[in-house]
One Martini backbone bead per residue (centre of mass of N, CA, C, O) as a GRO file, in nm:
protein
  186
    1MET     BB    1  -8.921  22.279  -2.500
    2VAL     BB    2  -9.029  21.981  -2.488
    3PHE     BB    3  -8.841  21.934  -2.702
    4SER     BB    4  -8.596  21.971  -2.545
    5SER     BB    5  -8.691  21.759  -2.287
    6ILE     BB    6  -8.710  21.521  -2.511
    7VAL     BB    7  -8.398  21.532  -2.588
    8LEU     BB    8  -8.297  21.525  -2.284
    9ILE     BB    9  -8.420  21.302  -2.191
   10LEU     BB   10  -8.280  21.092  -2.436
   11PHE     BB   11  -7.991  21.194  -2.381
   12ILE     BB   12  -8.015  21.078  -2.100
   13GLY     BB   13  -8.071  20.817  -2.184
   14ALA     BB   14  -7.833  20.747  -2.331
   15LEU     BB   15  -7.604  20.772  -2.159
   16VAL     BB   16  -7.724  20.571  -1.926
   17PHE     BB   17  -7.705  20.341  -2.170
   18ILE     BB   18  -7.440  20.354  -2.238
   19ARG     BB   19  -7.284  20.344  -1.950
   20PHE     BB   20  -7.414  20.109  -1.850
   21ARG     BB   21  -7.293  19.914  -2.102
   22LEU     BB   22  -6.981  19.995  -2.033
   23PHE     BB   23  -7.055  19.862  -1.731
   24GLN     BB   24  -7.077  19.598  -1.870
   25GLU     BB   25  -6.832  19.535  -1.996
   26ARG     BB   26  -6.625  19.558  -1.800
   27LYS     BB   27  -6.724  19.348  -1.629
   28ARG     BB   28  -6.692  19.148  -1.835
   29ASN     BB   29  -6.413  19.202  -1.920
   30ALA     BB   30  -6.294  19.090  -1.597
   31TYR     BB   31  -6.443  18.801  -1.626
   32LEU     BB   32  -6.253  18.724  -1.870
   33ILE     BB   33  -5.990  18.775  -1.751
   34SER     BB   34  -6.016  18.610  -1.473
   35VAL     BB   35  -6.042  18.368  -1.639
   36VAL     BB   36  -5.823  18.351  -1.805
   37GLU     BB   37  -5.596  18.375  -1.591
   38GLU     BB   38  -5.718  18.090  -1.456
   39ARG     BB   39  -5.652  17.918  -1.707
   40THR     BB   40  -5.379  17.974  -1.725
   41SER     BB   41  -5.313  17.907  -1.423
   42GLU     BB   42  -5.314  17.631  -1.518
   43LEU     BB   43  -5.164  17.562  -1.761
   44GLU     BB   44  -4.911  17.625  -1.589
   45LEU     BB   45  -4.964  17.397  -1.392
   46GLN     BB   46  -4.964  17.167  -1.623
   47ARG     BB   47  -4.713  17.217  -1.761
   48LYS     BB   48  -4.518  17.177  -1.513
   49GLN     BB   49  -4.609  16.861  -1.451
   50LEU     BB   50  -4.498  16.764  -1.738
   51GLU     BB   51  -4.224  16.841  -1.720
   52ILE     BB   52  -4.173  16.658  -1.472
   53LYS     BB   53  -4.275  16.391  -1.585
   54ASN     BB   54  -4.094  16.388  -1.813
   55ASN     BB   55  -3.859  16.391  -1.706
   56GLU     BB   56  -3.921  16.115  -1.497
   57LEU     BB   57  -3.909  15.954  -1.756
   58GLU     BB   58  -3.618  16.044  -1.895
   59GLU     BB   59  -3.516  15.895  -1.608
   60VAL     BB   60  -3.601  15.613  -1.693
   61ASN     BB   61  -3.531  15.553  -1.928
   62ARG     BB   62  -3.240  15.569  -1.898
   63GLN     BB   63  -3.237  15.305  -1.677
   64THR     BB   64  -3.330  15.148  -1.894
   65VAL     BB   65  -3.129  15.160  -2.125
   66SER     BB   66  -2.893  15.076  -1.890
   67GLN     BB   67  -3.062  14.781  -1.826
   68LYS     BB   68  -3.025  14.706  -2.051
   69ASP     BB   69  -2.705  14.671  -2.149
   70GLN     BB   70  -2.665  14.482  -1.931
   71LEU     BB   71  -2.803  14.258  -2.045
   72LEU     BB   72  -2.668  14.256  -2.275
   73ALA     BB   73  -2.391  14.218  -2.175
   74GLN     BB   74  -2.474  13.946  -2.003
   75HIS     BB   75  -2.543  13.770  -2.211
   76GLU     BB   76  -2.266  13.791  -2.384
   77HIS     BB   77  -2.142  13.639  -2.166
   78LEU     BB   78  -2.308  13.426  -2.140
   79LEU     BB   79  -2.222  13.310  -2.424
   80GLU     BB   80  -1.928  13.282  -2.387
   81LEU     BB   81  -1.975  13.057  -2.148
   82HIS     BB   82  -2.076  12.890  -2.293
   83GLU     BB   83  -1.891  12.836  -2.550
   84LYS     BB   84  -1.647  12.758  -2.336
   85LEU     BB   85  -1.816  12.496  -2.224
   86LYS     BB   86  -1.853  12.342  -2.499
   87GLU     BB   87  -1.561  12.317  -2.547
   88VAL     BB   88  -1.454  12.167  -2.288
   89ASN     BB   89  -1.663  11.912  -2.324
   90GLU     BB   90  -1.499  11.841  -2.588
   91GLN     BB   91  -1.258  11.790  -2.483
   92LYS     BB   92  -1.326  11.609  -2.252
   93VAL     BB   93  -1.466  11.397  -2.433
   94ASN     BB   94  -1.235  11.349  -2.573
   95PHE     BB   95  -1.056  11.272  -2.393
   96PHE     BB   96  -1.188  11.019  -2.298
   97THR     BB   97  -1.196  10.854  -2.586
   98ASN     BB   98  -0.872  10.844  -2.578
   99ILE     BB   99  -0.853  10.707  -2.335
  100SER     BB  100  -1.039  10.436  -2.380
  101HIS     BB  101  -0.891  10.341  -2.625
  102GLU     BB  102  -0.632  10.325  -2.466
  103ILE     BB  103  -0.730  10.094  -2.300
  104ARG     BB  104  -0.854   9.884  -2.481
  105THR     BB  105  -0.588   9.759  -2.566
  106PRO     BB  106  -0.491   9.631  -2.360
  107LEU     BB  107  -0.741   9.455  -2.245
  108THR     BB  108  -0.701   9.311  -2.438
  109LEU     BB  109  -0.440   9.183  -2.461
  110ILE     BB  110  -0.460   9.051  -2.157
  111ALA     BB  111  -0.722   8.836  -2.217
  112GLY     BB  112  -0.594   8.676  -2.401
  113PRO     BB  113  -0.373   8.503  -2.235
  114ILE     BB  114  -0.598   8.435  -2.051
  115GLU     BB  115  -0.786   8.230  -2.197
  116VAL     BB  116  -0.547   8.049  -2.279
  117LEU     BB  117  -0.482   7.945  -1.984
  118ILE     BB  118  -0.798   7.841  -1.914
  119ALA     BB  119  -0.844   7.652  -2.164
  120GLU     BB  120  -0.576   7.446  -2.118
  121GLY     BB  121  -0.562   7.363  -1.767
  122ASN     BB  122  -0.294   7.377  -1.621
  123LEU     BB  123  -0.435   7.492  -1.372
  124SER     BB  124  -0.553   7.562  -1.077
  125VAL     BB  125  -0.812   7.609  -0.908
  126ALA     BB  126  -0.710   7.867  -0.787
  127GLN     BB  127  -0.602   7.994  -1.044
  128GLU     BB  128  -0.827   8.000  -1.224
  129ASP     BB  129  -1.035   8.172  -1.021
  130ARG     BB  130  -0.823   8.421  -1.097
  131MET     BB  131  -0.844   8.425  -1.380
  132MET     BB  132  -1.161   8.452  -1.379
  133GLN     BB  133  -1.137   8.728  -1.252
  134VAL     BB  134  -0.988   8.867  -1.398
  135GLN     BB  135  -1.183   8.857  -1.652
  136GLN     BB  136  -1.441   8.954  -1.493
  137GLN     BB  137  -1.272   9.261  -1.479
  138ILE     BB  138  -1.190   9.322  -1.784
  139ASN     BB  139  -1.484   9.301  -1.881
  140TYR     BB  140  -1.554   9.553  -1.673
  141LEU     BB  141  -1.403   9.733  -1.799
  142LEU     BB  142  -1.454   9.744  -2.084
  143CYS     BB  143  -1.774   9.839  -2.033
  144LEU     BB  144  -1.690  10.112  -1.929
  145VAL     BB  145  -1.511  10.216  -2.212
  146ASN     BB  146  -1.817  10.120  -2.364
  147GLN     BB  147  -1.970  10.382  -2.213
  148LEU     BB  148  -1.829  10.585  -2.307
  149LEU     BB  149  -1.829  10.548  -2.586
  150ASP     BB  150  -2.170  10.572  -2.570
  151TYR     BB  151  -2.141  10.859  -2.460
  152ARG     BB  152  -2.031  11.005  -2.742
  153LYS     BB  153  -2.281  10.850  -2.915
  154LEU     BB  154  -2.476  11.044  -2.792
  155GLU     BB  155  -2.369  11.332  -2.814
  156ASN     BB  156  -2.384  11.328  -3.119
  157GLY     BB  157  -2.655  11.124  -3.210
  158SER     BB  158  -2.529  10.837  -3.274
  159MET     BB  159  -2.716  10.693  -3.003
  160LYS     BB  160  -2.974  10.537  -2.857
  161LEU     BB  161  -3.144  10.533  -2.605
  162GLU     BB  162  -3.242  10.220  -2.443
  163THR     BB  163  -3.435  10.032  -2.276
  164GLY     BB  164  -3.394   9.721  -2.036
  165PRO     BB  165  -3.350   9.431  -1.964
  166GLY     BB  166  -3.188   9.288  -1.654
  167GLU     BB  167  -2.937   9.128  -1.392
  168PHE     BB  168  -2.913   9.217  -1.115
  169ILE     BB  169  -2.799   8.983  -0.991
  170SER     BB  170  -2.540   8.922  -1.208
  171PHE     BB  171  -2.448   9.227  -1.136
  172SER     BB  172  -2.379   9.165  -0.772
  173GLU     BB  173  -2.210   8.931  -0.849
  174ASN     BB  174  -1.966   9.070  -0.998
  175ILE     BB  175  -1.905   9.273  -0.766
  176TYR     BB  176  -1.838   9.065  -0.530
  177GLN     BB  177  -1.617   8.898  -0.738
  178SER     BB  178  -1.435   9.103  -0.710
  179PHE     BB  179  -1.362   9.148  -0.384
  180VAL     BB  180  -1.256   8.854  -0.274
  181PHE     BB  181  -0.994   8.833  -0.289
  182GLU     BB  182  -0.940   9.152  -0.129
  183ALA     BB  183  -1.082   8.984   0.135
  184HIS     BB  184  -0.842   8.712   0.168
  185SER     BB  185  -0.585   8.904   0.158
  186GLN     BB  186  -0.686   9.083   0.444
   0.00000   0.00000   0.00000
């Protein structure tokens, strides 16, 4: 009987131990399930947040691509306008060059006879003064025409701009003299 009591006690002890281990395992499993569910819900929340961020980034990317396309179109348009502006400027410079040559020829043809009249000495003092003024104005116009032609050379790069001393007083005197006749006639 003692032996059966010991076996019974051992059997009951083993049952209690097994039940206790099962209880601990169930408790541990329940804890692990709650941890897994919590981690799963955190991961799901992170996935949703990443999806929202991804959608936002896709929208920003679409806007960026759209802006890039607009900028490229504007750039192309500006390049076209630049080319047209260069063409118009070239036409303008060609026009001024042609006009300058057309003006230069008659001025030179007018200057020749005036120089002859002044050199002959058959003019009165007043007539000679007026012819000198006309000659000065022709020279001034020829200078302006030459400046227009020089501008063309500067644009083409066949002439370099250089600074140098000038005669400001004689320059001012020439301008003054060009208006004296007009002032006296009024």
